[in-house]
XYZ file of C-alpha atoms in Angstrom:
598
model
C 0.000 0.000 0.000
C 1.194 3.657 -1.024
C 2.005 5.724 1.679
C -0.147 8.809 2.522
C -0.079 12.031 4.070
C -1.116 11.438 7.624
C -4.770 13.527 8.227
C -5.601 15.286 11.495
C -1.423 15.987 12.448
C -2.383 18.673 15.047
C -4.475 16.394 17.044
C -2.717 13.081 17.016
C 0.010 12.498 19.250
C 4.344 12.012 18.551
C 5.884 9.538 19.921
C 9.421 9.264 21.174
C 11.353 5.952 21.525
C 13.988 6.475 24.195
C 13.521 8.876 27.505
C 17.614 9.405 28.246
C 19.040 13.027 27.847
C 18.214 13.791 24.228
C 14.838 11.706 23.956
C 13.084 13.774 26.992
C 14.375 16.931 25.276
C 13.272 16.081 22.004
C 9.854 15.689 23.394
C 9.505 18.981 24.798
C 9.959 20.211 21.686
C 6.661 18.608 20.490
C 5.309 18.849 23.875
C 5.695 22.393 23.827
C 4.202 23.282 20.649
C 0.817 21.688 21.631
C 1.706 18.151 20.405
C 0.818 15.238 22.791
C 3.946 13.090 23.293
C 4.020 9.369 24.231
C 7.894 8.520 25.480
C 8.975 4.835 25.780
C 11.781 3.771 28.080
C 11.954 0.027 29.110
C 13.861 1.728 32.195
C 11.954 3.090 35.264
C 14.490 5.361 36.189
C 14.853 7.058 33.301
C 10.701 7.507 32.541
C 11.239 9.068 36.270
C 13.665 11.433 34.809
C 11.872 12.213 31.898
C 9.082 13.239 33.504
C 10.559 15.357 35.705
C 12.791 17.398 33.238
C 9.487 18.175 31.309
C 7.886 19.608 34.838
C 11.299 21.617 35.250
C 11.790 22.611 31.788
C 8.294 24.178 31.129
C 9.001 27.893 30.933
C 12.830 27.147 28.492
C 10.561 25.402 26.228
C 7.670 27.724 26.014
C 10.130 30.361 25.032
C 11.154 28.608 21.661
C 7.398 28.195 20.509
C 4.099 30.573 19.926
C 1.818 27.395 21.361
C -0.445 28.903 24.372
C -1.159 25.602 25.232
C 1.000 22.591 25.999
C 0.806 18.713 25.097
C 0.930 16.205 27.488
C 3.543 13.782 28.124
C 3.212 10.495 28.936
C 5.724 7.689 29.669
C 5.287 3.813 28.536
C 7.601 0.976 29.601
C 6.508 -1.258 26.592
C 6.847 -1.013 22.970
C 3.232 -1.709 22.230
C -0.467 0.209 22.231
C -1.703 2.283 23.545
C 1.803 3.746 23.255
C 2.065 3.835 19.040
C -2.171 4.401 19.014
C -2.942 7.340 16.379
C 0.719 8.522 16.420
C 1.762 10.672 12.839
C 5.643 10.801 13.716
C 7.884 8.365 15.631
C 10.998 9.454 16.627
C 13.744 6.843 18.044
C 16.262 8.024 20.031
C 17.481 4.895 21.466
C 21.322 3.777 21.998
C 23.714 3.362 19.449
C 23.393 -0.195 18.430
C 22.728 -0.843 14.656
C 20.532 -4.318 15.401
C 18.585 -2.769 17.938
C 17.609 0.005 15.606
C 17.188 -2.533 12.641
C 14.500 -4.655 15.137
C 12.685 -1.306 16.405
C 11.968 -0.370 12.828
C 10.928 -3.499 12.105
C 8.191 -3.830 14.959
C 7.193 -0.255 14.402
C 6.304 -1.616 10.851
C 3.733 -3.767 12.341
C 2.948 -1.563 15.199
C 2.317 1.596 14.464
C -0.215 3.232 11.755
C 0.065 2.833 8.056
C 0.553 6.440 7.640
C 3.093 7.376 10.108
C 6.738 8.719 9.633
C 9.143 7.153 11.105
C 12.336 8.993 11.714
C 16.016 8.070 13.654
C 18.005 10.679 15.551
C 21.134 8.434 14.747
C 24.354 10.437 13.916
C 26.373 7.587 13.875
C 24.217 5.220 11.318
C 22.310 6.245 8.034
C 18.787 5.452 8.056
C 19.603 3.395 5.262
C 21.484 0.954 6.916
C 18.196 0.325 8.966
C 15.980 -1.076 6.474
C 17.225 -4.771 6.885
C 13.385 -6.014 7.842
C 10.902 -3.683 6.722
C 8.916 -3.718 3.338
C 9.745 -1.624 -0.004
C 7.061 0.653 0.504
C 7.580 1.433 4.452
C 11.084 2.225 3.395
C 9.207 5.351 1.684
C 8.237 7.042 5.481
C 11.431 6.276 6.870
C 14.211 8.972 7.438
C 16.922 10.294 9.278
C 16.111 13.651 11.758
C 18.783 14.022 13.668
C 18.971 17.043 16.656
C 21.448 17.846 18.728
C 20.785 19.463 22.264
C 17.472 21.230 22.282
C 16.484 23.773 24.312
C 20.420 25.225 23.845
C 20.776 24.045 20.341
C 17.503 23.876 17.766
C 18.918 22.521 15.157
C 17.534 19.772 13.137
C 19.000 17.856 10.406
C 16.966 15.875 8.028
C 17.848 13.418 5.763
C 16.344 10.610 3.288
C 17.196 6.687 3.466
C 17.616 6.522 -0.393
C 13.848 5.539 -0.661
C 12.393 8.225 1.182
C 8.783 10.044 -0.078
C 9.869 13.640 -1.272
C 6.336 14.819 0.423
C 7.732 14.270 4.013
C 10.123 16.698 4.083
C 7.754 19.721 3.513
C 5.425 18.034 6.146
C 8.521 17.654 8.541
C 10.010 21.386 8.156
C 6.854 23.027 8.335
C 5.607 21.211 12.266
C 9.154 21.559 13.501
C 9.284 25.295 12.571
C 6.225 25.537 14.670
C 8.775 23.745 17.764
C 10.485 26.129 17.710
C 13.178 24.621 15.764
C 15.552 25.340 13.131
C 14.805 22.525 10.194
C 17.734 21.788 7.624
C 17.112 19.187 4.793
C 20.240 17.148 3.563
C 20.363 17.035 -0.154
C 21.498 13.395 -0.285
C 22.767 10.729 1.968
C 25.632 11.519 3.766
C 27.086 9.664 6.841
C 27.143 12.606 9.634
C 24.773 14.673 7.892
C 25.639 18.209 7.591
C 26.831 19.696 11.005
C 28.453 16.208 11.937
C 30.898 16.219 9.102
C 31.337 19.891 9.382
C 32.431 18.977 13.142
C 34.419 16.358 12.047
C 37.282 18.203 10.346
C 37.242 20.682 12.955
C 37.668 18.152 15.523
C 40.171 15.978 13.724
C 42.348 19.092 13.149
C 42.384 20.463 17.172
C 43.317 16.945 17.940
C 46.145 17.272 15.643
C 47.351 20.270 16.672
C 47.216 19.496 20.153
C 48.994 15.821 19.658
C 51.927 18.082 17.631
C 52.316 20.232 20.697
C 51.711 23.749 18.309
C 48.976 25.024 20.873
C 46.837 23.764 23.771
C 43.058 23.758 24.933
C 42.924 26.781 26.368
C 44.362 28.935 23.366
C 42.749 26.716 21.031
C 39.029 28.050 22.268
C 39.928 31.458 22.825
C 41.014 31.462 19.375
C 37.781 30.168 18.092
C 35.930 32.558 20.610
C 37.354 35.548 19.092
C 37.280 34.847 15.581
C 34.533 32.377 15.120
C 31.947 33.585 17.955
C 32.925 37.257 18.459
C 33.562 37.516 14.585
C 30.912 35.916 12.988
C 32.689 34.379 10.747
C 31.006 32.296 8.031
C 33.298 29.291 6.217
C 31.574 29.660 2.443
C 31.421 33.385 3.128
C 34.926 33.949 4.376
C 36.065 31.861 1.395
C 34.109 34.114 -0.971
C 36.072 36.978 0.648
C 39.536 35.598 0.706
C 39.203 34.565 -2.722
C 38.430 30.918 -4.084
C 41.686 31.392 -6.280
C 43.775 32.081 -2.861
C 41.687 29.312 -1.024
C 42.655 26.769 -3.488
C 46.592 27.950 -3.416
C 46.542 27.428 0.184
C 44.493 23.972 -0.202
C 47.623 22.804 -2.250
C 50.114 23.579 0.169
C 48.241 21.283 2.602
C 47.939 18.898 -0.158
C 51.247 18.630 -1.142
C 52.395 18.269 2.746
C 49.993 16.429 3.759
C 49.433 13.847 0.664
C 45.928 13.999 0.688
C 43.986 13.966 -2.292
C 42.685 17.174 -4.042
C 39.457 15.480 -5.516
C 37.333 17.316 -3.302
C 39.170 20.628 -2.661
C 40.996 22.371 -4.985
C 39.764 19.732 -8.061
C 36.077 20.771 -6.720
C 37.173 24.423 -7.092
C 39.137 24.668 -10.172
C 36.565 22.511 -12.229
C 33.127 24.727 -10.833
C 34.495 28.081 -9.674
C 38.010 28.951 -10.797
C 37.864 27.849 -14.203
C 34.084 30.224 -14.881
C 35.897 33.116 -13.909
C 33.994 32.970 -10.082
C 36.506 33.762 -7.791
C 34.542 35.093 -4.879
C 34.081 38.722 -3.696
C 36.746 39.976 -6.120
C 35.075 39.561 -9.078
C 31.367 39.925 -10.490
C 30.871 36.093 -11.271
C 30.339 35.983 -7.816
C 31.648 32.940 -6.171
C 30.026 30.149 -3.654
C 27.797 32.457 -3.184
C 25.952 34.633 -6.198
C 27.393 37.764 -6.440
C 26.098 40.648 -4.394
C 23.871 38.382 -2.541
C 22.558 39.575 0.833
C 21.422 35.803 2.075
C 19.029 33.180 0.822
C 17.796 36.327 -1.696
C 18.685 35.878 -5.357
C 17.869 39.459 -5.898
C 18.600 42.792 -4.126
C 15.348 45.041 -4.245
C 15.164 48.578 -3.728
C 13.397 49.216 0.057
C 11.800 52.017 1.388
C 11.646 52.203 4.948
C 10.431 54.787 7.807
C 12.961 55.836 10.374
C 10.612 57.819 13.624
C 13.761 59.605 14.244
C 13.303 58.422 17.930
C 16.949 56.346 18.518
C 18.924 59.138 16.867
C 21.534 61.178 19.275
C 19.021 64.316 19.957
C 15.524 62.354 19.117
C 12.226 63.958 18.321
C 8.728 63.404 17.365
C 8.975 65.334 14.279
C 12.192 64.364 12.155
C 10.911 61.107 10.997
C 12.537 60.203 7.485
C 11.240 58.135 4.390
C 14.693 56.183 3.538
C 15.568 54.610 0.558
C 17.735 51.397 1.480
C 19.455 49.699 -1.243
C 20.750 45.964 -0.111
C 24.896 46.389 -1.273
C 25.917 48.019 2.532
C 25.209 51.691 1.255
C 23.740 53.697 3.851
C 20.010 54.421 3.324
C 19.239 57.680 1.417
C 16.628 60.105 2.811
C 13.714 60.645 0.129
C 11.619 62.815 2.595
C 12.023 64.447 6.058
C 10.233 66.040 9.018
C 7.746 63.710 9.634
C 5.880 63.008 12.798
C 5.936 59.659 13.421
C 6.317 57.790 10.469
C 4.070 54.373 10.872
C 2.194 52.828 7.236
C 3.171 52.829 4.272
C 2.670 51.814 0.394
C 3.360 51.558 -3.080
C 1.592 52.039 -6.207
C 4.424 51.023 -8.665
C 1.750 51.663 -11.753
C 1.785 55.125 -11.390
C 5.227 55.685 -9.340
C 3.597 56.979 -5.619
C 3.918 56.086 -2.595
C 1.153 56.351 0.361
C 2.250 56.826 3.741
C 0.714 57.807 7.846
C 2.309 60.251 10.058
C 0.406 59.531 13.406
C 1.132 62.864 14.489
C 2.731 64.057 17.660
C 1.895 62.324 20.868
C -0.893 62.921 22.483
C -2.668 65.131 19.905
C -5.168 63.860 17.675
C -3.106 65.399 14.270
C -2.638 62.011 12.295
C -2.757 62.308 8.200
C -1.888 60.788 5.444
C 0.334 61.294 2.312
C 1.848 61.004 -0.983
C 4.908 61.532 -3.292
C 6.397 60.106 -6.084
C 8.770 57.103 -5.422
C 11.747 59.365 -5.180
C 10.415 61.691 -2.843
C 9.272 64.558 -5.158
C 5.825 65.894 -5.285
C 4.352 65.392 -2.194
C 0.805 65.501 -1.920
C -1.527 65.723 1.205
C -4.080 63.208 1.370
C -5.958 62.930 4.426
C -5.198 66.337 6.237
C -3.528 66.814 9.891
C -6.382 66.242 12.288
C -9.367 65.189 10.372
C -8.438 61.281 11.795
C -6.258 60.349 15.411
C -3.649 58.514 14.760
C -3.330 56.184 11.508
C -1.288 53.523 11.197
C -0.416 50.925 8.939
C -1.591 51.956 5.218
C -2.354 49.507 2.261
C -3.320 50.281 -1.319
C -5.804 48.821 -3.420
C -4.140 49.608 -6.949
C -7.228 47.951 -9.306
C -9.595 50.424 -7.151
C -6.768 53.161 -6.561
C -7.954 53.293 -2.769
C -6.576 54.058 0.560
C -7.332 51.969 3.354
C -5.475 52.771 6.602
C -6.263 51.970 10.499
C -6.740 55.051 12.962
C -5.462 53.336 16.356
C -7.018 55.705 19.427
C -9.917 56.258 16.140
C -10.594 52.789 16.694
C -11.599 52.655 13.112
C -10.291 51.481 9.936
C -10.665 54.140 6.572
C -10.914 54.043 3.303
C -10.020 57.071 0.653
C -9.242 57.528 -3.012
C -6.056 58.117 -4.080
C -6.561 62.044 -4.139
C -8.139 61.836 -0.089
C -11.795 61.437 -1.339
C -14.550 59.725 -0.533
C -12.915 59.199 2.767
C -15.138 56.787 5.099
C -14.869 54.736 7.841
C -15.631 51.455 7.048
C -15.015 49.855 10.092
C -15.884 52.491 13.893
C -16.432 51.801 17.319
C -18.331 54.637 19.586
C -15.574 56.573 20.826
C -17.528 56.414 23.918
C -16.515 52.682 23.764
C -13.194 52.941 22.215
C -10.569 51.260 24.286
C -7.283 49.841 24.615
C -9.368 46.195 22.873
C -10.495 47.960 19.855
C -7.561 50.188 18.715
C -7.224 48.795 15.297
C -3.264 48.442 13.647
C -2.486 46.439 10.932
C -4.094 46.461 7.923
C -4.439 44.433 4.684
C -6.722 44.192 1.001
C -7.752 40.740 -0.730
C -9.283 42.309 -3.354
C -9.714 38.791 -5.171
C -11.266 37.470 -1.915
C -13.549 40.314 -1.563
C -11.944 40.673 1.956
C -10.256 43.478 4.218
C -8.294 42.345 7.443
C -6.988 44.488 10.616
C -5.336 43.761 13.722
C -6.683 45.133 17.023
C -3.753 44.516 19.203
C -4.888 44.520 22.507
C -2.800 46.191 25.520
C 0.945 45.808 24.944
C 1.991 41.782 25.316
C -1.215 41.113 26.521
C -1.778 37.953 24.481
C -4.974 38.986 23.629
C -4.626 39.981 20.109
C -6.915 39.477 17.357
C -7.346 39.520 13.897
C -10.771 40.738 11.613
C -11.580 40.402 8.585
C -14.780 41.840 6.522
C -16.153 41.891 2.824
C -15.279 44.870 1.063
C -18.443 45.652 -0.427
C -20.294 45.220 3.065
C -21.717 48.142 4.822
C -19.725 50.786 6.533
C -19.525 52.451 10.302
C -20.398 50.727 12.901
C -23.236 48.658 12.568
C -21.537 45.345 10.267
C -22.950 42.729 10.267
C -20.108 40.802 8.086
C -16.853 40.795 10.796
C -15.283 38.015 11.241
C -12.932 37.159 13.776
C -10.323 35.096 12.345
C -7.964 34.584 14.912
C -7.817 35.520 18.817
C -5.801 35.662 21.733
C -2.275 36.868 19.796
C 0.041 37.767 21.972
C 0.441 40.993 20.289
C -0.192 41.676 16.519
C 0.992 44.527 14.790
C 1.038 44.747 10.947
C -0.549 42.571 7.926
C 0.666 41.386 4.762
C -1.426 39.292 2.095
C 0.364 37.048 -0.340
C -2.184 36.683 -2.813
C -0.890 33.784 -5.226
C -0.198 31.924 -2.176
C -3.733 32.394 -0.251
C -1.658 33.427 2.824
C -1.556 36.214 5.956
C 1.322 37.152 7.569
C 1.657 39.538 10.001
C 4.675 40.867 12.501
C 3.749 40.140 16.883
C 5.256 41.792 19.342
C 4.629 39.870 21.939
C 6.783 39.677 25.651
C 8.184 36.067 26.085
C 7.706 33.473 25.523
C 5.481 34.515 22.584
C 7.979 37.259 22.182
C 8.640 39.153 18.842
C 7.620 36.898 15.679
C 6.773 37.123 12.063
C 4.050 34.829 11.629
C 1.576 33.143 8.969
C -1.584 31.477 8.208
C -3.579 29.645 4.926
C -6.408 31.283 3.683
C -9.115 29.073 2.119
C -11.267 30.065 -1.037
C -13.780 32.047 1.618
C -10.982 34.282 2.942
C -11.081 33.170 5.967
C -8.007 31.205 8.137
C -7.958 27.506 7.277
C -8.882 25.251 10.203
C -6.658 22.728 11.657
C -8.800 19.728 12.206
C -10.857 20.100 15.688
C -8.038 22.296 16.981
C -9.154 25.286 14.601
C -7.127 27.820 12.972
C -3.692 27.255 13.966
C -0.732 29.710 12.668
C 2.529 29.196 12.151
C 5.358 31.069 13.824
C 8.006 31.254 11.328
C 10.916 33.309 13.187
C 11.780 35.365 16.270
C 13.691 37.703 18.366
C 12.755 40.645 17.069
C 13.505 43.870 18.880
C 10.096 45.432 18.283
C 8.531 44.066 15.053
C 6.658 46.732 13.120
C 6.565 46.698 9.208
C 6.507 43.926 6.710
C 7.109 43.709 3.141
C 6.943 40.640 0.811
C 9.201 39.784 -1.323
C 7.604 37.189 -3.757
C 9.986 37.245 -6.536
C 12.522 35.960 -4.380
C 10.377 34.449 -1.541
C 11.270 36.313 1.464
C 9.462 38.716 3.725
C 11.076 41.931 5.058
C 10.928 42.860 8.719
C 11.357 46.004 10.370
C 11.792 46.856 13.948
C 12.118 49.471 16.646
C 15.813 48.428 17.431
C 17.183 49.313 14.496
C 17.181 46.510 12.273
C 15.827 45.786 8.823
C 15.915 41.502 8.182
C 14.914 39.845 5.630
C 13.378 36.215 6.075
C 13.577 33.254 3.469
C 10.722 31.590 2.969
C 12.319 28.611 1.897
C 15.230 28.061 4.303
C 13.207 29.659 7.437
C 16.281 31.574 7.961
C 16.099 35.115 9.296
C 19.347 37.741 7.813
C 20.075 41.064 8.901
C 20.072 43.344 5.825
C 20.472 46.509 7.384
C 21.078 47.836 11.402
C 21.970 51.225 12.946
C 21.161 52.052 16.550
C 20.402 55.361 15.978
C 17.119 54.185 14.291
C 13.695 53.406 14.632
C 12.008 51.231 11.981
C 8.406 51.185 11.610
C 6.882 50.645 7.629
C 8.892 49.204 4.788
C 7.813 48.585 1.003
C 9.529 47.383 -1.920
C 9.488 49.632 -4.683
C-alpha cells in the first residue's frame, strides 16, 4: 500500500522511543508546541527522569514556541499500544546499536499506523542501513532527523534513506518550525549529515594540533571565541572573501604536505568556480555564493523604509525620514524628512507613488496621510492633519486606486481615493466605547477574496490579540454585520501582509516572552477566511523570532522572502524557503516602523 499524508497531524500524538538526555528533550519540543507526546523507556528510572525534566523545563521550552497551550507527556515501559495508538511521527532516540535500531523499525512496521513517519536521531548510522526487515514501501516514510541538544541548540538535520517520499520533508520542516526549531534538509545521503561532518574536520584538526604540541586547549578556544563567535565568521562566506583562487593555493600547500587527495578541494574548485571566472568577492561572477547576494535572496530590491527619528543622538517626534535602502551596505538615502511619526506605508508602482501615515505628535489627535512620487518629489496631502487620530499601517488597493489605513485611538479602519476622497470609515467603534481592545493596527486588502483584514492589538503583550476580517463591499460604520474574527488571543499583533498567489496572511507580533517578537503566517481558504486545523481550529505558524520590536513587513515574492522592520534598528529579511532570518540593514540610531519594496 502507497504511503499517505497522515490527516488530522495537530491532534494526534508524537511519539518518542527512548527517555535518556536527548529523547526527553526532544519531546519537549513537540510537547511544547501543543503536540501530545508518548515517550517509551523500558527503564523506570529514566521515565522518572523524563518526567521530571518536562515539569522543570516548562518555561525554556515555552520560550522557543508561539503554542499557548502545551501537550501532554506520557511515559510507557513497553513497545506496544496504547503507546504507538494514532501517532503521525515516531521518533527513536534509542542507543547506538545498529541491530537494535534494525528490530525497532521493524516492529514499528507492524505496530504503528500505516501512515506514520518514522524517523532516527542516529548520527552515527544512516537510516539506510536500517531497512534490513521492513517492506519496499515502508522504506518510503522512513528517514533520518537528527537534533542535537534542544532547548540550547535547535537545530535539526533531516535526511532521506535513499527511498524516502519527497512529500515528508515539507510536512517535517513546516511542524518543527512551529517547535520552535531550526529545520535543515540534507540534499542526499551523507554519513554525519551536515553539522556532523562539518564537526568532524574541525575536531580531527584540534586533535592534531594538540597531539603536535603547536597550541593547547585553552588557546585553542579562545582562538575560536574571538574569531569564530565574536567575529561571525562564516566558512563559504569567508572563502568568498579571501578569494576561491587564494583558497585553493593554500588547499595545495596542505595537499602537497599532507598527501591527501585534491578530488574534493581544490579539483572541486578549479573545475566549478576557478575555471568560470567565479573567484569570490573579487570579481562579479560571484563565487560560492551569487554575487552581491545579501542571504538566501537571489535578488537585491530597492526598500523604502520609515525611520521615527526616535533612537537618533538628539531624538524627536517630528524628524521622521522616508529612507531609501538599497541591499549592497550603502547607507540608506533620505527621500523625505520632518515627519511626525512615520508608521504605514505603500506603493503604487503603476503610477510611481507612494502612500504613507504620520500619526502625528503624541498625544494630539493630528494624524494624516500622504503622498509623493517614489523618489520623494511631489508630495501631496491626502488625508489632512487632524481630520483622523492617529493612523497607522496603510495599504493600497491599486485595481480600485484606494486608501485603506487603520486610525489606532480612532478605533476605526478608513478608506479614501487616491486624491483623499470619498474618505469613510468602514469599520468604527463609539468613541464612547473605544478602548485599549479595539484600537485597530495592521491592515491588509484581498481584493480577489472580496476581503479586508486588521489587527486590534490589545494592551501591549497582553496575548490577547486578534485579527478581523470583513467583505469589502459590506456596509460601513459601525453597525456590520459581516466581521469576522479570524484569529484571537495573539500575543500581540501589529502589521498585515497578504500574499495573494499563495492564499496566505502574515503579520509581525510583538509579543513579551515566551510569545515574544515573531513574524508569523496562516492559509487562507477560497472564503478568505483562516484555514482550520482539524478540531483544533485555525492554527498559525510562527516562522521566526527575536525581534527587537517588530513593526513593518514587506513581501518579497519574486525571491520568496518577507522583510521585517523593527524598533531596534534593524531591517531583516526572512527566506521563505530556508526559514532563515538575515540582517540586511542595522543602525542604533534608528527606529524602523513601515517598509515597502518599490
Amino acid at each position: 500500500m502507497a504511503w499517505h499524508q497522515p490527516k488530522d497531524i495537530g491532534s494526534r500524538p508524537v511519539a518518542i522511543l527512548g527517555g535518556g538526555v536527548l529523547g526527553r528533550r526532544i519531546a519537549c519540543t513537540w510537547a511544547f508546541a501543543s503536540y501530545n507526546v508518548h515517550v517509551r523507556d523500558p527503564s523506570s528510572e529514566q521515565r522518572l527522569e523524563c518526567m521530571q525534566y518536562v515539569d522543570q523545563n516548562l518555561a525554556v521550552y515555552m520560550r522557543k514556541t508561539s503554542s499557548t497551550t502545551v501537550g501532554k507527556v506520557q511515559v510507557f515501559q513497553e513497545l506496544r499500544q496504547p503507546l504507538l495508538l494514532d501517532v503521525w511521527l515516531i521518533i527513536e532516540a534509542i542507543p547506538e546499536k545498529l541491530q537494535l535500531k534494525i528490530d525497532s523499525f521493524a516492529r514499528l512496521e507492524q505496530l504503528a499506523p500505516q501512515d506514520c513517519i518514522l524517523a532516527t536521531n542516529s548520527s552515527s548510522f544512516k537510516s539506510s542501513e536500517m531497512l534490513d526487515k521492513v517492506s519496499q514501501e515502508t522504506k518510503r516514510r522512513i528517514l533520518s532527523m537528527q537534533y542535537y541538544m534542544p532547548p540550547k541548540t535547535m537545530v535539526v538535520e533531516l535526511m532521506t534513506d535513499g527511498f524516502t517520499d519527497d512529500d515528508i520533508f515539507p510536512i517535517l520542516v513546516a511542524r518543527l518550525k512551529e517547535t520552535g526549531a531550526f529545520p535543515y534538509v540534507a540534499r542526499k545521503e551523507s554519513t554525519g549529515l551536515i553539522f556532523n561532518r562539518l564537526w568532524a574536520a574541525v575536531e580531527q584538526e584540534v586533535l592534531t594540533i594538540l597531539s603536535e604540541g603547536v597550541s593547547v586547549p585553552e588557546e585553542i578556544d579562545d582562538i575560536w571565541q574571538e574569531i569564530f563567535l565574536k567575529g561571525k565568521i562564516h566558512p563559504c562566506r569567508t572563502m568568498d572573501e579571501v578569494g576561491l583562487d587564494t583558497v585553493a593555493f593554500i588547499e595545495k600547500h596542505y595537499i602537497a604536505e599532507r598527501g591527501l587527495s585534491s578530488k574534493h578541494t581544490v579539483d572541486y574548485l578549479k573545475v566549478n568556480y576557478i575555471d568560470q571566472g567565479k573567484l569570490g568577492n573579487k570579481c562579479t561572477a560571484g563565487g560560492l555564493y551569487v554575487v552581491g547576494k545579501p542571504g538566501p535572496v537571489v535578488k537585491s530590491p530597492t526598500l523604502l523604509v520609515f525611520d521615527l527619528g526616535l533612537a537618533a543622538p538628539e531624538p524627536s517626534a517630528t524628524t521622521g525620514q522616508v529612507l531609501q535602502l538599497h541591499l549592497n551596505g550603502s547607507e540608506p538615502k533620505p527621500l523625505v524628512t520632518g515627519q511626525a511619526m512615520l508608521n504605514g506605508i505603500d506603493v503604487d508602482r503603476s503610477i510611481g507613488r507612494m502612500f504613507w501615515t504620520a500619526m502625528g505628535v503624541p498625544g494630539a489627535p493630528d494624524g494624516a496621510v500622504y503622498s509623493a512620487k517614489t523618489d520623494g518629489t511631489d508630495t501631496a496631502v491626502v488625508v489632512a492633519p487632524g481630520v483622523v487620530n492617529t493612523p497607522k499601517q496603510l495599504c493600497l488597493d491599486t485595481q480600485h486606486q484606494q486608501v485603506y489605513f487603520c486610525d489606532r485611538e480612532g478605533c476605526a479602519v478608513y478608506r479614501c481615493a487616491y486624491d483623499g476622497s470619498e474618505l469613510q470609515a468602514i469599520v468604527k467603534r463609539d468613541q464612547a466605547d473605544c478602548d485599549v481592545m479595539s484600537w485597530r493596527v495592521g491592515i491588509a486588502v484581498f481584493p480577489s477574496r472580496g476581503k479586508f483584514y486588521w489587527t486590534q492589538k490589545g494592551p501591549s503583550k497582553g496575548g490577547k490579540g486578534r485579527i478581523f476580517c470583513a467583505d469589502i463591499s459590506g456596509p460601513v460604520g459601525n453597525s456590520r454585520s459581516d466581521i469576522t474574527c479570524i484569529l484571537d488571543n495573539l500575543p500581540e499583533p501589529i502589521d498585515l501582509h497578504i500574499d495573494e498567489k499563495n492564499d496566505k496572511l502574515y503579520w509581525t507580533d510583538r509579543g513579551e516572552i515566551p510569545h515574544d517578537n515573531s513574524l508569523n503566517s496562516i492559509s487562507l481558504n477560497a472564503a478568505g477566511l483562516a484555514v482550520k486545523d482539524s478540531t483544533l481550529g485555525p492554527r498559525p505558524q510562527i516562522l521566526c523570532r527575536r525581534f527587537k520590536e517588530a513593526i513593518g513587513l514587506a513581501l518579497d515574492s519574486e525571491n520568496g522572502g518577507v522583510f521585517v522592520t523593527d524598533l531596534g534598528g534593524f531591517v531583516y529579511c526572512y527566506d521563505i524557503a530556508s526559514g532563515q532570518k538575515h540582517v540586511v540593514y542595522e543602525n542604533e540610531h534608528r527606529a524602523f516602523t513601515g517598509i515597502v519594496l518599490v
